[in-house]
Amino acid sequence: MSMRLCCRGMLPAALLCLTTLLAGCADRNADAELQRYLQRLARPLQAAVPEVSAQAVPRMPAASALRLEITAGKLGALDFLALTGCEVQVTIGKRNSSLGLMASPSQRLLLDLEYLRLAPACIATLREQQRQALADTLAQVHELKQRQLPALIFNATLAGPEYRQLWQPPQVLGDYPARTGSAVLSALAAIDDSARRWLAGDYRADNLQFELQLSEVARGDGGALLKALALQAAWLRAADTLLTQRMQQGPLCSERIRPAAADILPNVITRYFIGEVQPRSAALGRRQHELLPLLRSLERRLDGVLPAAFRDWQLQREQLLRAWTAAPREHVAQLQALLEPCAANPGIIAATGTSTVPSLSK
């Protein structure tokens, strides 16, 4: 039976996998390389492997805490029949229908964008017809919708179900980020660009494309990225604990003493940290630089309407991200500090090369 069938098969096969192929199944875990590195690091240091506990990914507040209230103004009281001949009549009819009143935030945004685009022509026509009262009502609603537009965009995007799903951490990371793609990046960039245009007064919108872009956002990996970074940081901090404990005992090498660890550690670092941990860490870094700037761009664009609950979550997210992202760099510094007393040792230089440890930070 293959390992794939063993790990994914029925219960007896799963039990067999756990008892006879435990190491093979562990290789499928997101932290397999980190676990192996920590175990290998502990051996030459003659230390017990510390307990590893990853910080929880900050969850977005409840949807009700983020939703911004949007008043309808006088749009619902407009005489629909009085607008005969205006293209915006159809839009107002849809907006005032039972379906329009129950519309999702994204559909409501699209209807209001349509109103913003079509109303000026109707207002001009009504003024030409000396129907000033109705023209004034339409103009007042138009001005209100312009002021509400950032909140409408926020409700439809950052506070919407698709962006909430994007930030939801998965139960299992698997081999993340190996199978990430560019579709969500294109969707996020397109939505941010649309928001830029809308806020600048260009109210054109491709309704179908916008909904498709939102559905692509829902398949995004913001939550997976946060969880993977938190997991990586937890294992590396545990490794830092081992290194700190050893340095508290005094220098690893001295003029007269060279412990066996001085020869073993460079091999462990080269094989398990540089060879196994760093490739995944680099992939996480690339994904972070691809995904997060697109999300932050829209957040900055809508900064004026972000509710307090969103700001609190955003602040917590960014603080944790800074700490998690710094973990590999801090671990490299710890490795350098431990190995520095052994730098003049030919065995160390031969095993690591003069630039091996500095290259870890790249």
Short mmCIF file of C-alpha atoms in Angstrom, two decimals:
data_model
loop_
_atom_site.label_atom_id
_atom_site.label_comp_id
_atom_site.label_asym_id
_atom_site.label_seq_id
_atom_site.Cartn_x
_atom_site.Cartn_y
_atom_site.Cartn_z
CA MET A 1 0.00 0.00 0.00
CA SER A 2 1.38 3.41 -0.91
CA MET A 3 1.90 6.10 1.70
CA ARG A 4 -0.78 8.23 0.03
CA LEU A 5 -3.34 5.43 0.40
CA CYS A 6 -2.14 4.74 3.91
CA CYS A 7 -2.56 8.31 5.05
CA ARG A 8 -5.81 8.99 3.22
CA GLY A 9 -7.52 5.64 3.32
CA MET A 10 -10.04 4.11 5.70
CA LEU A 11 -9.59 3.90 9.48
CA PRO A 12 -7.50 0.68 9.60
CA ALA A 13 -5.12 2.12 7.04
CA ALA A 14 -4.94 5.36 9.00
CA LEU A 15 -4.10 3.45 12.17
CA LEU A 16 -1.44 1.51 10.31
CA CYS A 17 -0.08 4.81 9.04
CA LEU A 18 0.12 6.16 12.57
CA THR A 19 1.87 3.11 13.95
CA THR A 20 4.23 2.04 11.19
CA LEU A 21 4.69 5.05 8.96
CA LEU A 22 4.52 7.88 11.47
CA ALA A 23 7.61 9.61 10.12
CA GLY A 24 6.30 9.43 6.56
CA CYS A 25 2.96 10.95 7.52
CA ALA A 26 4.69 13.65 9.55
CA ASP A 27 6.43 14.74 6.37
CA ARG A 28 3.04 15.85 5.10
CA ASN A 29 2.61 18.29 8.01
CA ALA A 30 3.23 21.97 7.53
CA ASP A 31 5.78 22.04 10.34
CA ALA A 32 7.63 18.82 9.47
CA GLU A 33 10.82 20.61 8.39
CA LEU A 34 10.75 22.91 11.40
CA GLN A 35 10.18 20.02 13.78
CA ARG A 36 13.03 18.05 12.26
CA TYR A 37 15.35 21.05 12.47
CA LEU A 38 14.52 21.70 16.13
CA GLN A 39 15.12 18.07 17.04
CA ARG A 40 18.44 17.98 15.19
CA LEU A 41 19.48 21.26 16.79
CA ALA A 42 18.76 19.98 20.29
CA ARG A 43 20.97 16.89 19.98
CA PRO A 44 24.45 18.48 19.79
CA LEU A 45 23.39 21.04 22.39
CA GLN A 46 22.38 18.17 24.67
CA ALA A 47 19.11 19.88 25.49
CA ALA A 48 15.47 18.85 25.66
CA VAL A 49 13.26 20.05 22.84
CA PRO A 50 11.17 22.97 24.17
CA GLU A 51 7.40 22.92 23.94
CA VAL A 52 6.15 24.66 20.82
CA SER A 53 2.89 26.60 20.87
CA ALA A 54 1.95 28.90 18.00
CA GLN A 55 0.05 32.11 18.65
CA ALA A 56 -3.53 32.16 17.45
CA VAL A 57 -4.32 34.07 14.28
CA PRO A 58 -6.41 37.16 15.17
CA ARG A 59 -9.99 36.65 14.01
CA MET A 60 -11.96 39.45 12.41
CA PRO A 61 -14.73 40.95 14.56
CA ALA A 62 -18.30 39.85 14.03
CA ALA A 63 -19.84 41.07 10.80
CA SER A 64 -22.38 43.13 12.75
CA ALA A 65 -19.54 45.05 14.42
CA LEU A 66 -18.08 46.07 11.05
CA ARG A 67 -21.13 46.91 8.98
CA LEU A 68 -21.52 50.64 8.44
CA GLU A 69 -25.06 52.00 8.44
CA ILE A 70 -26.16 53.53 5.14
CA THR A 71 -29.21 55.83 5.14
CA ALA A 72 -31.38 55.84 2.04
CA GLY A 73 -32.15 59.53 2.16
CA LYS A 74 -35.17 60.45 0.01
CA LEU A 75 -34.47 57.83 -2.65
CA GLY A 76 -37.20 55.50 -1.39
CA ALA A 77 -39.80 58.29 -1.44
CA LEU A 78 -39.22 59.32 -5.04
CA ASP A 79 -42.18 59.10 -7.41
CA PHE A 80 -41.02 56.33 -9.71
CA LEU A 81 -43.53 57.18 -12.44
CA ALA A 82 -42.52 60.84 -12.40
CA LEU A 83 -39.11 59.88 -13.80
CA THR A 84 -40.41 58.51 -17.11
CA GLY A 85 -37.84 59.17 -19.82
CA CYS A 86 -34.87 59.03 -17.44
CA GLU A 87 -32.55 56.07 -17.66
CA VAL A 88 -32.04 56.23 -13.90
CA GLN A 89 -35.74 55.35 -13.45
CA VAL A 90 -34.91 51.64 -13.85
CA THR A 91 -32.11 51.88 -11.29
CA ILE A 92 -34.37 53.54 -8.72
CA GLY A 93 -37.03 50.92 -9.40
CA LYS A 94 -34.55 48.13 -8.69
CA ARG A 95 -33.27 49.93 -5.60
CA ASN A 96 -36.76 50.39 -4.15
CA SER A 97 -37.94 46.84 -4.95
CA SER A 98 -38.12 44.15 -2.28
CA LEU A 99 -35.04 42.51 -3.81
CA GLY A 100 -33.22 45.85 -3.80
CA LEU A 101 -34.05 46.47 -0.16
CA MET A 102 -32.64 43.04 0.73
CA ALA A 103 -29.62 43.35 -1.57
CA SER A 104 -26.17 42.19 -0.43
CA PRO A 105 -23.58 44.89 0.28
CA SER A 106 -21.91 44.28 -3.10
CA GLN A 107 -25.23 44.51 -4.99
CA ARG A 108 -26.16 47.64 -3.10
CA LEU A 109 -22.84 49.22 -4.02
CA LEU A 110 -23.37 48.39 -7.69
CA LEU A 111 -26.90 49.85 -7.67
CA ASP A 112 -25.68 53.06 -6.03
CA LEU A 113 -22.80 53.34 -8.50
CA GLU A 114 -25.35 53.01 -11.27
CA TYR A 115 -27.39 55.79 -9.69
CA LEU A 116 -24.33 58.03 -9.35
CA ARG A 117 -23.53 57.47 -13.02
CA LEU A 118 -27.02 57.97 -14.43
CA ALA A 119 -28.62 60.57 -12.15
CA PRO A 120 -26.80 63.70 -13.46
CA ALA A 121 -28.35 63.34 -16.93
CA CYS A 122 -31.81 62.97 -15.42
CA ILE A 123 -31.26 65.96 -13.13
CA ALA A 124 -30.27 68.09 -16.13
CA THR A 125 -33.36 66.97 -18.06
CA LEU A 126 -35.68 67.74 -15.16
CA ARG A 127 -34.19 71.21 -14.78
CA GLU A 128 -34.75 71.86 -18.48
CA GLN A 129 -38.38 70.83 -17.95
CA GLN A 130 -38.65 73.27 -15.00
CA ARG A 131 -39.30 70.37 -12.60
CA GLN A 132 -37.05 71.86 -9.97
CA ALA A 133 -38.40 70.06 -6.89
CA LEU A 134 -37.83 66.59 -8.33
CA ALA A 135 -34.45 67.63 -9.75
CA ASP A 136 -33.42 68.96 -6.34
CA THR A 137 -34.44 65.69 -4.68
CA LEU A 138 -32.38 63.66 -7.14
CA ALA A 139 -29.43 66.01 -6.67
CA GLN A 140 -29.62 65.72 -2.87
CA VAL A 141 -29.62 61.94 -3.10
CA HIS A 142 -26.70 62.13 -5.54
CA GLU A 143 -24.66 64.22 -3.09
CA LEU A 144 -25.56 61.85 -0.24
CA LYS A 145 -24.44 58.82 -2.26
CA GLN A 146 -21.14 60.52 -3.08
CA ARG A 147 -20.50 61.04 0.64
CA GLN A 148 -21.54 57.47 1.41
CA LEU A 149 -19.44 55.89 -1.32
CA PRO A 150 -16.39 55.02 0.86
CA ALA A 151 -18.69 53.32 3.38
CA LEU A 152 -20.53 51.49 0.60
CA ILE A 153 -17.23 50.20 -0.77
CA PHE A 154 -16.09 49.16 2.71
CA ASN A 155 -19.28 47.20 3.36
CA ALA A 156 -18.98 45.44 0.01
CA THR A 157 -15.28 44.61 0.28
CA LEU A 158 -13.26 44.73 3.50
CA ALA A 159 -16.32 44.01 5.69
CA GLY A 160 -17.96 41.69 3.18
CA PRO A 161 -18.16 37.89 3.42
CA GLU A 162 -15.55 37.35 0.71
CA TYR A 163 -12.81 39.31 2.46
CA ARG A 164 -13.77 37.70 5.76
CA GLN A 165 -13.33 34.29 4.14
CA LEU A 166 -9.94 35.35 2.77
CA TRP A 167 -8.73 36.06 6.33
CA GLN A 168 -10.14 32.80 7.73
CA PRO A 169 -7.26 30.47 8.69
CA PRO A 170 -7.63 26.92 7.38
CA GLN A 171 -7.72 23.96 9.73
CA VAL A 172 -4.87 22.28 7.85
CA LEU A 173 -2.02 24.10 6.08
CA GLY A 174 -0.67 21.09 4.22
CA ASP A 175 2.14 22.16 1.93
CA TYR A 176 1.14 25.83 1.88
CA PRO A 177 2.30 28.05 0.16
CA ALA A 178 3.30 25.59 -2.57
CA ARG A 179 -0.01 25.75 -4.46
CA THR A 180 -0.85 29.44 -4.25
CA GLY A 181 -1.65 31.24 -7.47
CA SER A 182 -2.07 34.69 -8.93
CA ALA A 183 -5.86 34.72 -9.39
CA VAL A 184 -6.55 36.25 -5.98
CA LEU A 185 -3.78 38.81 -6.52
CA SER A 186 -5.35 39.92 -9.81
CA ALA A 187 -8.79 40.13 -8.19
CA LEU A 188 -7.53 42.20 -5.25
CA ALA A 189 -5.65 44.56 -7.57
CA ALA A 190 -8.72 44.97 -9.80
CA ILE A 191 -11.03 45.72 -6.86
CA ASP A 192 -8.58 48.25 -5.43
CA ASP A 193 -8.28 49.94 -8.82
CA SER A 194 -12.06 50.04 -9.17
CA ALA A 195 -12.34 51.64 -5.73
CA ARG A 196 -9.77 54.23 -6.78
CA ARG A 197 -11.81 55.11 -9.88
CA TRP A 198 -15.11 55.22 -8.05
CA LEU A 199 -13.78 57.51 -5.35
CA ALA A 200 -12.34 59.77 -8.07
CA GLY A 201 -15.78 60.14 -9.70
CA ASP A 202 -15.62 57.46 -12.40
CA TYR A 203 -18.67 55.37 -11.48
CA ARG A 204 -18.52 52.81 -14.26
CA ALA A 205 -18.65 49.22 -13.03
CA ASP A 206 -18.74 45.80 -14.64
CA ASN A 207 -21.21 44.13 -12.32
CA LEU A 208 -20.43 40.56 -13.35
CA GLN A 209 -16.68 41.06 -13.20
CA PHE A 210 -16.91 42.67 -9.77
CA GLU A 211 -18.89 39.74 -8.37
CA LEU A 212 -16.45 37.27 -9.96
CA GLN A 213 -13.53 39.16 -8.44
CA LEU A 214 -15.15 38.98 -5.01
CA SER A 215 -15.67 35.24 -5.39
CA GLU A 216 -11.97 34.90 -6.23
CA VAL A 217 -11.06 36.92 -3.13
CA ALA A 218 -13.04 34.44 -1.03
CA ARG A 219 -10.63 31.73 -2.19
CA GLY A 220 -7.63 33.80 -1.08
CA ASP A 221 -5.03 32.77 1.46
CA GLY A 222 -4.67 35.65 3.91
CA GLY A 223 -5.62 33.45 6.86
CA ALA A 224 -3.36 30.63 5.68
CA LEU A 225 -0.45 33.05 5.39
CA LEU A 226 -0.95 34.35 8.93
CA LYS A 227 -1.22 30.84 10.32
CA ALA A 228 1.91 29.65 8.48
CA LEU A 229 3.92 32.65 9.70
CA ALA A 230 2.72 32.11 13.27
CA LEU A 231 3.68 28.44 13.11
CA GLN A 232 7.12 29.20 11.68
CA ALA A 233 7.74 31.83 14.35
CA ALA A 234 6.76 29.43 17.13
CA TRP A 235 9.24 26.76 16.04
CA LEU A 236 12.06 29.25 15.48
CA ARG A 237 11.46 30.87 18.86
CA ALA A 238 11.72 27.41 20.41
CA ALA A 239 15.04 26.99 18.57
CA ASP A 240 16.12 30.40 19.91
CA THR A 241 15.39 29.15 23.42
CA LEU A 242 17.86 26.28 22.88
CA LEU A 243 20.53 28.66 21.63
CA THR A 244 19.98 31.15 24.46
CA GLN A 245 20.20 28.44 27.08
CA ARG A 246 23.49 27.23 25.61
CA MET A 247 24.98 30.73 25.43
CA GLN A 248 24.07 31.31 29.08
CA GLN A 249 26.49 28.49 29.90
CA GLY A 250 29.35 30.44 28.30
CA PRO A 251 30.98 30.57 24.85
CA LEU A 252 30.60 27.49 22.67
CA CYS A 253 34.32 27.53 21.78
CA SER A 254 37.42 28.76 23.57
CA GLU A 255 41.13 28.74 22.80
CA ARG A 256 41.60 25.34 24.43
CA ILE A 257 38.16 23.76 24.18
CA ARG A 258 36.21 22.79 21.10
CA PRO A 259 33.12 20.73 21.89
CA ALA A 260 31.73 18.22 19.42
CA ALA A 261 28.80 20.57 18.88
CA ALA A 262 31.17 22.99 17.17
CA ASP A 263 31.56 20.52 14.30
CA ILE A 264 28.01 19.17 14.31
CA LEU A 265 26.02 22.42 14.43
CA PRO A 266 27.25 23.81 11.08
CA ASN A 267 26.14 20.59 9.40
CA VAL A 268 22.76 20.76 11.12
CA ILE A 269 22.32 24.38 10.04
CA THR A 270 23.35 23.68 6.47
CA ARG A 271 21.25 20.58 6.01
CA TYR A 272 18.13 21.27 8.03
CA PHE A 273 17.85 25.06 8.31
CA ILE A 274 19.34 26.24 5.02
CA GLY A 275 18.33 23.13 3.11
CA GLU A 276 14.82 22.51 4.44
CA VAL A 277 13.47 25.37 6.55
CA GLN A 278 14.68 28.31 4.50
CA PRO A 279 13.07 27.36 1.15
CA ARG A 280 9.62 27.32 2.74
CA SER A 281 10.42 30.46 4.73
CA ALA A 282 11.46 32.23 1.53
CA ALA A 283 8.24 31.13 -0.18
CA LEU A 284 6.23 32.53 2.73
CA GLY A 285 8.14 35.80 2.43
CA ARG A 286 7.39 36.03 -1.28
CA ARG A 287 3.71 35.34 -0.72
CA GLN A 288 3.59 37.94 2.01
CA HIS A 289 5.07 40.58 -0.31
CA GLU A 290 2.62 39.60 -3.06
CA LEU A 291 -0.59 39.47 -1.05
CA LEU A 292 -0.46 41.89 1.85
CA PRO A 293 0.36 45.13 -0.04
CA LEU A 294 -2.79 44.66 -2.15
CA LEU A 295 -4.94 44.27 0.95
CA ARG A 296 -3.30 47.17 2.76
CA SER A 297 -3.77 49.42 -0.26
CA LEU A 298 -7.56 49.15 -0.11
CA GLU A 299 -7.49 49.59 3.66
CA ARG A 300 -5.53 52.83 3.27
CA ARG A 301 -7.90 54.00 0.55
CA LEU A 302 -10.88 53.56 2.89
CA ASP A 303 -9.08 54.71 6.02
CA GLY A 304 -11.54 57.52 6.68
CA VAL A 305 -14.47 55.16 7.26
CA LEU A 306 -12.84 52.16 8.95
CA PRO A 307 -14.83 51.37 12.13
CA ALA A 308 -13.07 51.04 15.48
CA ALA A 309 -13.51 47.25 15.56
CA PHE A 310 -11.77 46.90 12.21
CA ARG A 311 -8.93 49.20 13.29
CA ASP A 312 -8.39 47.19 16.47
CA TRP A 313 -8.19 43.94 14.51
CA GLN A 314 -5.95 45.58 11.89
CA LEU A 315 -3.56 46.87 14.58
CA GLN A 316 -3.36 43.46 16.26
CA ARG A 317 -2.79 41.77 12.90
CA GLU A 318 0.03 44.12 11.94
CA GLN A 319 1.75 43.84 15.33
CA LEU A 320 1.71 40.05 15.16
CA LEU A 321 2.87 40.10 11.55
CA ARG A 322 5.89 42.21 12.46
CA ALA A 323 6.82 39.79 15.23
CA TRP A 324 6.26 36.67 13.14
CA THR A 325 8.11 38.07 10.15
CA ALA A 326 11.10 38.97 12.31
CA ALA A 327 11.49 35.42 13.65
CA PRO A 328 13.78 34.04 10.89
CA ARG A 329 16.05 37.10 11.05
CA GLU A 330 16.25 36.90 14.84
CA HIS A 331 17.05 33.19 14.68
CA VAL A 332 19.90 33.86 12.26
CA ALA A 333 21.27 36.44 14.70
CA GLN A 334 21.15 33.85 17.47
CA LEU A 335 22.99 31.31 15.32
CA GLN A 336 25.65 33.86 14.49
CA ALA A 337 26.09 34.77 18.15
CA LEU A 338 26.49 31.13 19.17
CA LEU A 339 28.97 30.28 16.40
CA GLU A 340 30.99 33.50 16.57
CA PRO A 341 33.49 32.22 19.21
CA CYS A 342 34.24 29.30 16.86
CA ALA A 343 34.89 31.46 13.79
CA ALA A 344 38.67 30.98 13.96
CA ASN A 345 38.25 27.22 14.13
CA PRO A 346 39.26 25.64 10.78
CA GLY A 347 36.71 22.87 11.28
CA ILE A 348 33.88 25.38 11.56
CA ILE A 349 35.03 27.37 8.56
CA ALA A 350 35.40 24.25 6.47
CA ALA A 351 31.94 23.03 7.40
CA THR A 352 30.04 26.27 6.96
CA GLY A 353 32.13 28.42 4.63
CA THR A 354 32.93 31.96 5.62
CA SER A 355 29.62 33.34 4.36
CA THR A 356 27.16 30.56 5.23
CA VAL A 357 25.65 32.04 8.35
CA PRO A 358 25.37 35.62 7.01
CA SER A 359 23.62 34.25 3.92
CA LEU A 360 20.79 32.92 6.08
CA SER A 361 19.27 36.38 6.32
CA LYS A 362 18.82 36.77 2.59
#
